[in-house]
Amino acid sequence: MRGRKMADPNSRIENMRDMAPAERLAAVVRAAGLSDAEAHTLGGVDTLPVARADGMIENVVGKFELPLGIATNFTVNGKDYLIPMAVEEPSVVAAASYMARIARGCGGFLTSSDDPVMRAQIQVLRPRDPHGAKHRLLAARDELIERANARDTVLIGLGGGCRDIEVHLFEDTPAGAMVVLHLLVDVRDAMGANTVNTMAETLAPRVAEIARGEVRLRILSNLADLRLVRARVEIPPEALATGSLRGEDVVQGMVEACALAIVDPYRAATHNKGIMNGIDPVVVATGNDWRAIEAGAHAYAARNGRYTSLTRWEQSAAGALVGTLEMPMALGLVGGATKTHPAAQAAIRLLRVGSARELAEVTAAVGLAQNMAALRALATEGIQKGHMTLHARNIAILAGAEGDEIDRVAKAIAAAGEVGVERAAAELAALRGKP
Ligand code: MEV
């Protein structure tokens, strides 16, 4: 199916909220030109056979399902994307879609990314002369790169491979002095863990020889700081006005809200969690390793010794709100669950990304949109109002509401300001004409 030519989708699907899940699926499939088989997979009915799951991890007893929502309205670098998001938290998909709608009227999101270069670390213990070891390893750079690239001819054929080395020296650790060799490897469209781990293990004996020490760890670093992705959005104040609040006040509120996340790790943790609310669901839906993305994000946020915000929100000279995000994004399109999980394959087809870099950039745009939604809500009416309206749907379901009862009960309990199962059960009984 990969070669099938399709027109670019229009990510603006009107009234998605008011549709039933099957209608939404049909609208998304139409917009993205997916096949019947892909539509069926995206719908999630028996998508992952237990036999397939059994091949993915150990001791499988079944499957664990999450809702899959589609965020609409995204324009990234002038191209429209429908975004698959696998997530359990209400309001995440709606918030991303809403901010993307505001952004698309102002040119959408603009992104860029580095080459997909991952680091692998080879730890050398007990070097008698740590500084000498460092210099000998640096002197052997060309030989080490050549050896690293000798095995993986497929990666070299694709234009990837080991590009460079770094040597880090720790003179005083609980285990004495150690020298750590980094292999910097362009992994192309892979997440890269297997590729770089194999290279590190292959190279380790030679590294030990050159450094005249003993090798212990040979493993990638999830602080993928050479594989950064950047997203940017610029919104004129009038597009941000809400209720009785002027756009200028909203801009000021969002800039001030971000300022706390920049200086205070307590706020930065929550602020960045809001960014990951957008990123993780895309990472999960595409079968990627969300723990790796989380680890990289938070390590990068603390890279200067103090944990800080991954985004910046500023006001331009013209008064516009300017939001930027920069973070590591080690996502793959080949290998692992991206290939073995049918739903991940369908999600990637829906996204219509041609490379892991494009996937990383779109994912970053979703993270920025999510952060924009959180700050806009926090700087204005607070998040509970919108959150509770959506949370009310969950409560209505818990109380036994089905079909269109869910919305009606949710609206009633939200309007009453009593979002609890007891009130929901009473509203449901009244709706069904029972005392
Ligand atoms: C909730 O899941 C995420 C927020 O707390 C993020 C934030 O505070 O910026 C709303």
Tab-separated table of C-alpha atoms and ligand atoms in Angstrom:
chain	number	residue	atom	x	y	z
A	1	MET	CA	0.000	0.000	0.000
A	2	ARG	CA	2.950	2.330	0.618
A	3	GLY	CA	3.254	3.299	-3.033
A	4	ARG	CA	-0.404	4.255	-3.474
A	5	LYS	CA	-0.658	7.899	-4.582
A	6	MET	CA	-3.178	10.009	-2.738
A	7	ALA	CA	-4.095	13.689	-2.743
A	8	ASP	CA	-3.158	15.669	0.364
A	9	PRO	CA	-5.969	15.460	2.913
A	10	ASN	CA	-7.869	18.433	4.237
A	11	SER	CA	-7.448	18.268	8.004
A	12	ARG	CA	-10.427	20.538	8.608
A	13	ILE	CA	-13.342	18.172	9.257
A	14	GLU	CA	-16.426	20.146	10.290
A	15	ASN	CA	-18.524	19.105	13.286
A	16	MET	CA	-16.415	16.064	14.108
A	17	ARG	CA	-17.474	16.370	17.757
A	18	ASP	CA	-21.131	15.865	16.965
A	19	MET	CA	-20.625	12.713	14.893
A	20	ALA	CA	-20.860	9.117	16.074
A	21	PRO	CA	-17.527	7.211	16.066
A	22	ALA	CA	-18.403	5.342	12.823
A	23	GLU	CA	-19.264	8.625	11.062
A	24	ARG	CA	-16.000	10.169	12.252
A	25	LEU	CA	-14.065	7.203	10.955
A	26	ALA	CA	-15.791	7.467	7.578
A	27	ALA	CA	-15.014	11.215	7.403
A	28	VAL	CA	-11.352	10.665	8.296
A	29	VAL	CA	-10.987	7.789	5.855
A	30	ARG	CA	-12.563	9.900	3.106
A	31	ALA	CA	-10.318	12.877	3.846
A	32	ALA	CA	-7.157	10.760	3.924
A	33	GLY	CA	-8.124	8.377	1.090
A	34	LEU	CA	-7.467	5.260	3.174
A	35	SER	CA	-8.337	1.771	1.939
A	36	ASP	CA	-11.168	-0.324	3.441
A	37	ALA	CA	-8.615	-2.513	5.192
A	38	GLU	CA	-6.871	0.531	6.704
A	39	ALA	CA	-10.232	1.970	7.764
A	40	HIS	CA	-11.118	-1.303	9.481
A	41	THR	CA	-7.771	-1.368	11.284
A	42	LEU	CA	-8.119	2.241	12.418
A	43	GLY	CA	-11.593	1.397	13.752
A	44	GLY	CA	-9.869	-0.911	16.201
A	45	VAL	CA	-12.135	-3.976	15.975
A	46	ASP	CA	-9.852	-7.025	16.422
A	47	THR	CA	-6.974	-4.929	15.151
A	48	LEU	CA	-4.236	-6.713	17.046
A	49	PRO	CA	-4.645	-10.506	16.964
A	50	VAL	CA	-3.560	-12.128	20.222
A	51	ALA	CA	-1.156	-14.323	18.217
A	52	ARG	CA	0.553	-11.139	16.946
A	53	ALA	CA	0.608	-9.629	20.445
A	54	ASP	CA	2.134	-12.871	21.708
A	55	GLY	CA	5.026	-12.323	19.322
A	56	MET	CA	5.590	-8.777	20.541
A	57	ILE	CA	6.164	-9.265	24.282
A	58	GLU	CA	6.337	-12.100	26.817
A	59	ASN	CA	3.679	-13.832	28.937
A	60	VAL	CA	0.870	-12.335	26.864
A	61	VAL	CA	-2.625	-12.985	28.183
A	62	GLY	CA	-4.549	-10.457	26.095
A	63	LYS	CA	-4.554	-6.877	24.892
A	64	PHE	CA	-5.050	-3.506	26.548
A	65	GLU	CA	-7.062	-0.977	24.581
A	66	LEU	CA	-6.999	2.821	24.585
A	67	PRO	CA	-9.327	5.246	22.806
A	68	LEU	CA	-7.964	6.461	19.458
A	69	GLY	CA	-9.020	10.018	18.611
A	70	ILE	CA	-8.123	12.070	15.542
A	71	ALA	CA	-6.988	15.648	16.039
A	72	THR	CA	-8.131	17.827	13.168
A	73	ASN	CA	-7.132	21.195	11.675
A	74	PHE	CA	-3.352	20.697	11.739
A	75	THR	CA	-1.290	22.502	9.126
A	76	VAL	CA	2.453	21.971	9.442
A	77	ASN	CA	4.805	23.652	6.962
A	78	GLY	CA	1.838	24.308	4.708
A	79	LYS	CA	0.677	20.666	4.608
A	80	ASP	CA	-2.476	19.369	6.285
A	81	TYR	CA	-2.300	16.405	8.674
A	82	LEU	CA	-4.929	14.360	10.493
A	83	ILE	CA	-3.334	13.314	13.767
A	84	PRO	CA	-3.969	9.913	15.393
A	85	MET	CA	-3.833	10.163	19.197
A	86	ALA	CA	-4.111	7.127	21.510
A	87	VAL	CA	-4.857	8.515	24.971
A	88	GLU	CA	-7.150	8.073	27.964
A	89	GLU	CA	-7.310	11.721	29.131
A	90	PRO	CA	-10.410	13.733	28.201
A	91	SER	CA	-9.938	17.120	26.494
A	92	VAL	CA	-6.501	16.350	25.006
A	93	VAL	CA	-7.711	15.689	21.444
A	94	ALA	CA	-10.273	18.510	21.546
A	95	ALA	CA	-7.730	21.012	22.876
A	96	ALA	CA	-5.111	20.140	20.230
A	97	SER	CA	-7.700	20.385	17.445
A	98	TYR	CA	-8.972	23.739	18.722
A	99	MET	CA	-5.508	25.304	18.915
A	100	ALA	CA	-4.627	23.861	15.499
A	101	ARG	CA	-7.735	25.571	14.164
A	102	ILE	CA	-6.637	28.922	15.537
A	103	ALA	CA	-3.108	28.323	14.208
A	104	ARG	CA	-4.203	27.288	10.719
A	105	GLY	CA	-5.817	30.707	10.256
A	106	CYS	CA	-2.415	32.270	11.027
A	107	GLY	CA	-0.173	30.167	8.790
A	108	GLY	CA	-0.140	26.976	10.871
A	109	PHE	CA	2.908	25.447	12.541
A	110	LEU	CA	6.424	25.741	11.160
A	111	THR	CA	8.961	23.065	12.028
A	112	SER	CA	12.520	21.910	11.431
A	113	SER	CA	14.698	19.071	12.670
A	114	ASP	CA	18.259	17.809	12.847
A	115	ASP	CA	19.563	14.742	11.061
A	116	PRO	CA	18.446	11.601	12.948
A	117	VAL	CA	21.668	11.163	14.899
A	118	MET	CA	21.607	8.984	18.026
A	119	ARG	CA	24.314	8.517	20.618
A	120	ALA	CA	25.625	5.212	21.958
A	121	GLN	CA	27.880	5.134	25.022
A	122	ILE	CA	30.770	2.772	25.673
A	123	GLN	CA	31.904	3.007	29.289
A	124	VAL	CA	35.581	2.281	29.970
A	125	LEU	CA	36.519	1.599	33.587
A	126	ARG	CA	39.903	1.664	35.311
A	127	PRO	CA	41.929	3.418	32.618
A	128	ARG	CA	45.407	3.874	34.132
A	129	ASP	CA	45.820	7.141	32.268
A	130	PRO	CA	42.309	8.577	31.632
A	131	HIS	CA	43.566	11.645	29.761
A	132	GLY	CA	45.890	9.529	27.669
A	133	ALA	CA	43.005	7.152	26.932
A	134	LYS	CA	40.854	10.050	25.775
A	135	HIS	CA	43.558	11.284	23.418
A	136	ARG	CA	44.251	7.792	22.026
A	137	LEU	CA	40.520	7.246	21.344
A	138	LEU	CA	40.211	10.613	19.583
A	139	ALA	CA	43.293	9.791	17.526
A	140	ALA	CA	41.641	6.508	16.476
A	141	ARG	CA	38.468	8.318	15.305
A	142	ASP	CA	38.660	7.264	11.638
A	143	GLU	CA	39.460	3.646	12.459
A	144	LEU	CA	36.582	3.441	14.969
A	145	ILE	CA	34.075	4.981	12.530
A	146	GLU	CA	35.203	2.596	9.814
A	147	ARG	CA	34.855	-0.419	12.097
A	148	ALA	CA	31.412	0.771	13.291
A	149	ASN	CA	30.208	1.062	9.702
A	150	ALA	CA	31.757	-2.169	8.435
A	151	ARG	CA	28.831	-4.365	9.524
A	152	ASP	CA	25.604	-2.432	8.842
A	153	THR	CA	25.658	-2.251	5.045
A	154	VAL	CA	21.888	-1.682	4.898
A	155	LEU	CA	22.129	1.480	6.991
A	156	ILE	CA	25.099	2.711	4.930
A	157	GLY	CA	23.117	2.007	1.758
A	158	LEU	CA	20.317	4.214	3.093
A	159	GLY	CA	22.755	7.078	3.688
A	160	GLY	CA	23.125	6.529	7.438
A	161	GLY	CA	25.936	5.204	9.612
A	162	CYS	CA	28.384	6.293	12.268
A	163	ARG	CA	29.293	9.939	11.634
A	164	ASP	CA	31.607	10.842	14.481
A	165	ILE	CA	32.796	10.050	17.986
A	166	GLU	CA	33.068	12.046	21.211
A	167	VAL	CA	35.048	11.162	24.314
A	168	HIS	CA	33.752	12.221	27.728
A	169	LEU	CA	35.978	11.971	30.793
A	170	PHE	CA	34.743	11.531	34.383
A	171	GLU	CA	37.734	11.691	36.690
A	172	ASP	CA	35.854	11.214	39.946
A	173	THR	CA	32.935	8.776	40.109
A	174	PRO	CA	31.934	6.266	42.827
A	175	ALA	CA	33.673	3.668	40.629
A	176	GLY	CA	36.802	5.741	40.042
A	177	ALA	CA	37.860	7.488	36.837
A	178	MET	CA	36.099	6.499	33.664
A	179	VAL	CA	36.236	7.355	30.009
A	180	VAL	CA	33.038	7.212	27.962
A	181	LEU	CA	33.187	6.964	24.200
A	182	HIS	CA	30.122	8.212	22.313
A	183	LEU	CA	29.297	6.891	18.861
A	184	LEU	CA	27.231	9.412	16.897
A	185	VAL	CA	25.137	7.440	14.456
A	186	ASP	CA	22.752	8.615	11.750
A	187	VAL	CA	19.974	6.009	12.027
A	188	ARG	CA	17.811	7.359	9.160
A	189	ASP	CA	14.146	6.261	9.560
A	190	ALA	CA	14.724	3.990	12.561
A	191	MET	CA	14.313	4.914	16.205
A	192	GLY	CA	17.826	3.554	16.282
A	193	ALA	CA	18.184	1.707	19.593
A	194	ASN	CA	18.985	-1.668	18.009
A	195	THR	CA	21.299	-0.158	15.441
A	196	VAL	CA	23.452	1.792	17.870
A	197	ASN	CA	23.438	-0.895	20.569
A	198	THR	CA	24.791	-3.426	18.059
A	199	MET	CA	27.465	-0.960	16.930
A	200	ALA	CA	28.489	-0.240	20.522
A	201	GLU	CA	28.770	-3.930	21.379
A	202	THR	CA	30.757	-4.632	18.218
A	203	LEU	CA	33.206	-1.823	18.873
A	204	ALA	CA	33.643	-2.337	22.618
A	205	PRO	CA	36.649	-4.743	22.589
A	206	ARG	CA	38.642	-2.425	20.317
A	207	VAL	CA	37.733	0.581	22.476
A	208	ALA	CA	38.902	-1.271	25.608
A	209	GLU	CA	42.174	-2.074	23.836
A	210	ILE	CA	42.825	1.514	22.757
A	211	ALA	CA	41.804	3.001	26.134
A	212	ARG	CA	43.663	0.269	28.052
A	213	GLY	CA	40.738	-0.246	30.411
A	214	GLU	CA	37.729	-2.513	30.895
A	215	VAL	CA	34.463	-1.942	29.085
A	216	ARG	CA	31.196	-2.244	31.013
A	217	LEU	CA	28.135	-0.508	29.492
A	218	ARG	CA	27.474	-0.450	25.759
A	219	ILE	CA	24.103	1.219	25.230
A	220	LEU	CA	22.334	4.128	23.531
A	221	SER	CA	21.626	7.386	25.337
A	222	ASN	CA	17.998	8.506	25.415
A	223	LEU	CA	19.216	12.082	25.750
A	224	ALA	CA	19.031	12.374	21.965
A	225	ASP	CA	20.296	15.947	21.944
A	226	LEU	CA	21.652	15.666	18.404
A	227	ARG	CA	18.227	14.654	17.109
A	228	LEU	CA	16.313	17.789	18.006
A	229	VAL	CA	13.055	18.906	16.553
A	230	ARG	CA	11.681	22.457	16.559
A	231	ALA	CA	8.148	23.778	16.162
A	232	ARG	CA	6.982	27.381	16.010
A	233	VAL	CA	3.673	29.190	15.823
A	234	GLU	CA	2.791	32.883	15.626
A	235	ILE	CA	-0.702	34.081	16.527
A	236	PRO	CA	-1.979	37.673	16.351
A	237	PRO	CA	-3.726	38.691	19.574
A	238	GLU	CA	-7.180	39.059	18.016
A	239	ALA	CA	-7.199	35.300	17.270
A	240	LEU	CA	-6.811	34.575	20.988
A	241	ALA	CA	-9.597	36.739	22.424
A	242	THR	CA	-12.036	34.734	24.504
A	243	GLY	CA	-15.238	35.740	26.312
A	244	SER	CA	-14.789	39.248	27.601
A	245	LEU	CA	-10.978	39.028	27.461
A	246	ARG	CA	-9.062	40.975	24.838
A	247	GLY	CA	-6.497	39.050	22.799
A	248	GLU	CA	-3.719	41.322	24.135
A	249	ASP	CA	-4.570	40.269	27.696
A	250	VAL	CA	-4.563	36.596	26.736
A	251	VAL	CA	-1.132	36.999	25.124
A	252	GLN	CA	0.201	38.695	28.246
A	253	GLY	CA	-1.320	35.991	30.462
A	254	MET	CA	0.254	33.190	28.425
A	255	VAL	CA	3.678	34.858	28.393
A	256	GLU	CA	3.475	35.323	32.162
A	257	ALA	CA	2.350	31.732	32.677
A	258	CYS	CA	5.330	30.473	30.680
A	259	ALA	CA	7.701	32.687	32.667
A	260	LEU	CA	7.017	30.650	35.808
A	261	ALA	CA	7.741	27.382	33.980
A	262	ILE	CA	11.066	28.829	32.806
A	263	VAL	CA	12.311	29.620	36.324
A	264	ASP	CA	10.511	27.098	38.565
A	265	PRO	CA	10.937	23.300	38.228
A	266	TYR	CA	7.663	22.722	40.139
A	267	ARG	CA	5.739	24.536	37.432
A	268	ALA	CA	8.017	23.299	34.601
A	269	ALA	CA	7.156	19.661	35.405
A	270	THR	CA	3.426	20.347	34.953
A	271	HIS	CA	3.970	22.631	31.956
A	272	ASN	CA	6.062	19.958	30.224
A	273	LYS	CA	3.544	17.271	31.185
A	274	GLY	CA	1.013	19.326	29.222
A	275	ILE	CA	3.348	19.290	26.189
A	276	MET	CA	3.710	15.507	26.527
A	277	ASN	CA	-0.102	15.261	26.641
A	278	GLY	CA	0.096	16.061	22.936
A	279	ILE	CA	3.243	14.168	22.082
A	280	ASP	CA	2.782	10.818	23.843
A	281	PRO	CA	-0.578	9.971	22.231
A	282	VAL	CA	0.957	10.347	18.742
A	283	VAL	CA	4.005	8.347	19.821
A	284	VAL	CA	1.763	5.567	21.177
A	285	ALA	CA	-0.567	5.586	18.152
A	286	THR	CA	2.374	5.188	15.780
A	287	GLY	CA	3.842	2.280	17.759
A	288	ASN	CA	6.862	4.232	18.960
A	289	ASP	CA	8.704	4.034	22.291
A	290	TRP	CA	7.050	6.681	24.483
A	291	ARG	CA	9.354	5.962	27.430
A	292	ALA	CA	12.310	6.936	25.243
A	293	ILE	CA	10.598	10.157	24.177
A	294	GLU	CA	9.685	10.996	27.788
A	295	ALA	CA	13.223	10.272	29.011
A	296	GLY	CA	14.751	12.423	26.270
A	297	ALA	CA	12.318	15.289	26.845
A	298	HIS	CA	12.900	15.600	30.571
A	299	ALA	CA	16.662	15.060	30.399
A	300	TYR	CA	16.822	17.790	27.747
A	301	ALA	CA	14.704	20.082	29.915
A	302	ALA	CA	17.323	19.698	32.665
A	303	ARG	CA	20.391	19.931	30.422
A	304	ASN	CA	21.654	23.182	31.938
A	305	GLY	CA	21.509	21.902	35.501
A	306	ARG	CA	18.061	23.224	36.308
A	307	TYR	CA	14.851	21.665	35.001
A	308	THR	CA	12.986	24.179	32.839
A	309	SER	CA	10.258	24.611	30.231
A	310	LEU	CA	10.625	22.928	26.841
A	311	THR	CA	8.676	25.769	25.236
A	312	ARG	CA	8.971	29.532	25.193
A	313	TRP	CA	6.021	31.890	24.729
A	314	GLU	CA	6.941	35.467	23.834
A	315	GLN	CA	5.330	38.560	22.382
A	316	SER	CA	6.652	39.834	19.044
A	317	ALA	CA	7.221	43.524	18.301
A	318	ALA	CA	3.904	43.464	16.413
A	319	GLY	CA	2.145	42.124	19.515
A	320	ALA	CA	1.720	38.545	18.249
A	321	LEU	CA	2.110	35.544	20.499
A	322	VAL	CA	5.168	33.533	19.420
A	323	GLY	CA	5.438	29.969	20.710
A	324	THR	CA	8.455	27.726	20.176
A	325	LEU	CA	9.316	24.178	21.219
A	326	GLU	CA	12.682	22.430	20.970
A	327	MET	CA	13.288	18.893	22.229
A	328	PRO	CA	14.779	15.521	21.272
A	329	MET	CA	12.465	13.334	19.203
A	330	ALA	CA	13.757	9.815	18.539
A	331	LEU	CA	10.875	8.441	16.497
A	332	GLY	CA	11.055	5.676	13.912
A	333	LEU	CA	9.004	4.591	10.937
A	334	VAL	CA	10.675	1.209	10.549
A	335	GLY	CA	11.212	-1.573	13.027
A	336	GLY	CA	9.540	-2.521	16.295
A	337	ALA	CA	5.848	-1.980	16.870
A	338	THR	CA	5.689	0.623	14.088
A	339	LYS	CA	5.882	-2.369	11.752
A	340	THR	CA	4.311	-5.193	13.766
A	341	HIS	CA	1.252	-3.418	15.204
A	342	PRO	CA	-1.408	-3.116	12.491
A	343	ALA	CA	-2.992	-0.058	14.160
A	344	ALA	CA	0.379	1.718	14.170
A	345	GLN	CA	0.720	1.029	10.450
A	346	ALA	CA	-2.746	2.451	9.806
A	347	ALA	CA	-1.934	5.504	11.943
A	348	ILE	CA	1.221	6.127	9.928
A	349	ARG	CA	-0.774	5.782	6.714
A	350	LEU	CA	-3.267	8.318	8.046
A	351	LEU	CA	-0.472	10.737	8.886
A	352	ARG	CA	1.043	10.257	5.428
A	353	VAL	CA	4.537	11.071	6.626
A	354	GLY	CA	7.367	10.118	4.309
A	355	SER	CA	10.180	10.007	6.863
A	356	ALA	CA	10.834	9.669	10.580
A	357	ARG	CA	11.897	13.319	10.573
A	358	GLU	CA	8.555	14.407	9.171
A	359	LEU	CA	6.791	12.324	11.835
A	360	ALA	CA	8.975	13.920	14.538
A	361	GLU	CA	8.180	17.438	13.280
A	362	VAL	CA	4.431	16.866	13.126
A	363	THR	CA	4.537	15.341	16.619
A	364	ALA	CA	6.365	18.410	17.929
A	365	ALA	CA	3.675	20.654	16.413
A	366	VAL	CA	1.047	18.680	18.350
A	367	GLY	CA	3.061	19.144	21.573
A	368	LEU	CA	3.241	22.892	20.980
A	369	ALA	CA	-0.503	23.055	20.241
A	370	GLN	CA	-1.259	21.163	23.445
A	371	ASN	CA	0.900	23.515	25.504
A	372	MET	CA	-0.783	26.496	23.845
A	373	ALA	CA	-4.200	25.110	24.818
A	374	ALA	CA	-3.171	24.571	28.437
A	375	LEU	CA	-1.634	28.035	28.819
A	376	ARG	CA	-4.560	29.752	27.133
A	377	ALA	CA	-6.994	28.020	29.471
A	378	LEU	CA	-4.824	28.566	32.558
A	379	ALA	CA	-4.265	32.237	31.723
A	380	THR	CA	-8.001	32.844	31.260
A	381	GLU	CA	-10.883	30.834	32.731
A	382	GLY	CA	-8.730	28.034	34.246
A	383	ILE	CA	-8.750	24.465	32.997
A	384	GLN	CA	-11.457	22.991	35.177
A	385	LYS	CA	-14.446	24.382	33.285
A	386	GLY	CA	-13.549	22.799	29.944
A	387	HIS	CA	-12.036	19.766	31.611
A	388	MET	CA	-15.109	19.084	33.730
A	389	THR	CA	-17.420	19.323	30.725
A	390	LEU	CA	-15.445	16.567	29.049
A	391	HIS	CA	-14.884	14.647	32.284
A	392	ALA	CA	-18.654	14.714	32.691
A	393	ARG	CA	-18.934	12.397	29.682
A	394	ASN	CA	-16.837	9.778	31.505
A	395	ILE	CA	-19.030	10.145	34.578
A	396	ALA	CA	-22.166	9.784	32.449
A	397	ILE	CA	-20.758	6.554	30.976
A	398	LEU	CA	-19.933	5.296	34.485
A	399	ALA	CA	-23.529	5.967	35.482
A	400	GLY	CA	-24.705	3.756	32.620
A	401	ALA	CA	-25.517	6.316	29.894
A	402	GLU	CA	-25.315	5.041	26.334
A	403	GLY	CA	-25.359	6.592	22.845
A	404	ASP	CA	-26.756	10.122	22.820
A	405	GLU	CA	-27.652	9.816	26.505
A	406	ILE	CA	-23.952	10.380	27.262
A	407	ASP	CA	-23.929	13.927	25.953
A	408	ARG	CA	-27.295	14.807	27.449
A	409	VAL	CA	-26.404	13.521	30.920
A	410	ALA	CA	-22.920	15.096	30.701
A	411	LYS	CA	-24.391	18.486	29.805
A	412	ALA	CA	-26.952	18.272	32.614
A	413	ILE	CA	-24.452	17.413	35.361
A	414	ALA	CA	-21.913	19.962	34.078
A	415	ALA	CA	-24.584	22.689	34.030
A	416	ALA	CA	-25.609	21.729	37.559
A	417	GLY	CA	-21.947	21.925	38.619
A	418	GLU	CA	-22.288	18.433	40.162
A	419	VAL	CA	-20.028	16.163	38.114
A	420	GLY	CA	-20.469	12.952	40.105
A	421	VAL	CA	-21.892	9.498	39.443
A	422	GLU	CA	-24.832	9.957	41.822
A	423	ARG	CA	-26.138	13.065	40.055
A	424	ALA	CA	-25.441	11.456	36.671
A	425	ALA	CA	-27.498	8.385	37.655
A	426	ALA	CA	-30.373	10.648	38.732
A	427	GLU	CA	-30.225	12.600	35.443
A	428	LEU	CA	-30.118	9.341	33.496
A	429	ALA	CA	-33.126	7.975	35.343
A	430	ALA	CA	-35.016	11.213	34.672
A	431	LEU	CA	-34.044	11.040	31.003
A	432	ARG	CA	-35.306	7.494	30.724
A	433	GLY	CA	-38.531	8.548	32.400
A	434	LYS	CA	-37.822	6.518	35.525
A	435	PRO	CA	-38.188	7.983	39.014
B	1	MEV	C1	-3.157	18.375	32.520
B	1	MEV	O1	-3.083	17.040	32.041
B	1	MEV	C2	-2.076	19.230	31.880
B	1	MEV	C3	-1.950	20.657	32.440
B	1	MEV	O2	-1.791	20.605	33.849
B	1	MEV	C4	-0.736	21.284	31.787
B	1	MEV	C5	-0.351	22.634	32.350
B	1	MEV	O3	-0.632	22.914	33.522
B	1	MEV	O4	0.296	23.384	31.601
B	1	MEV	C6	-3.191	21.465	32.176
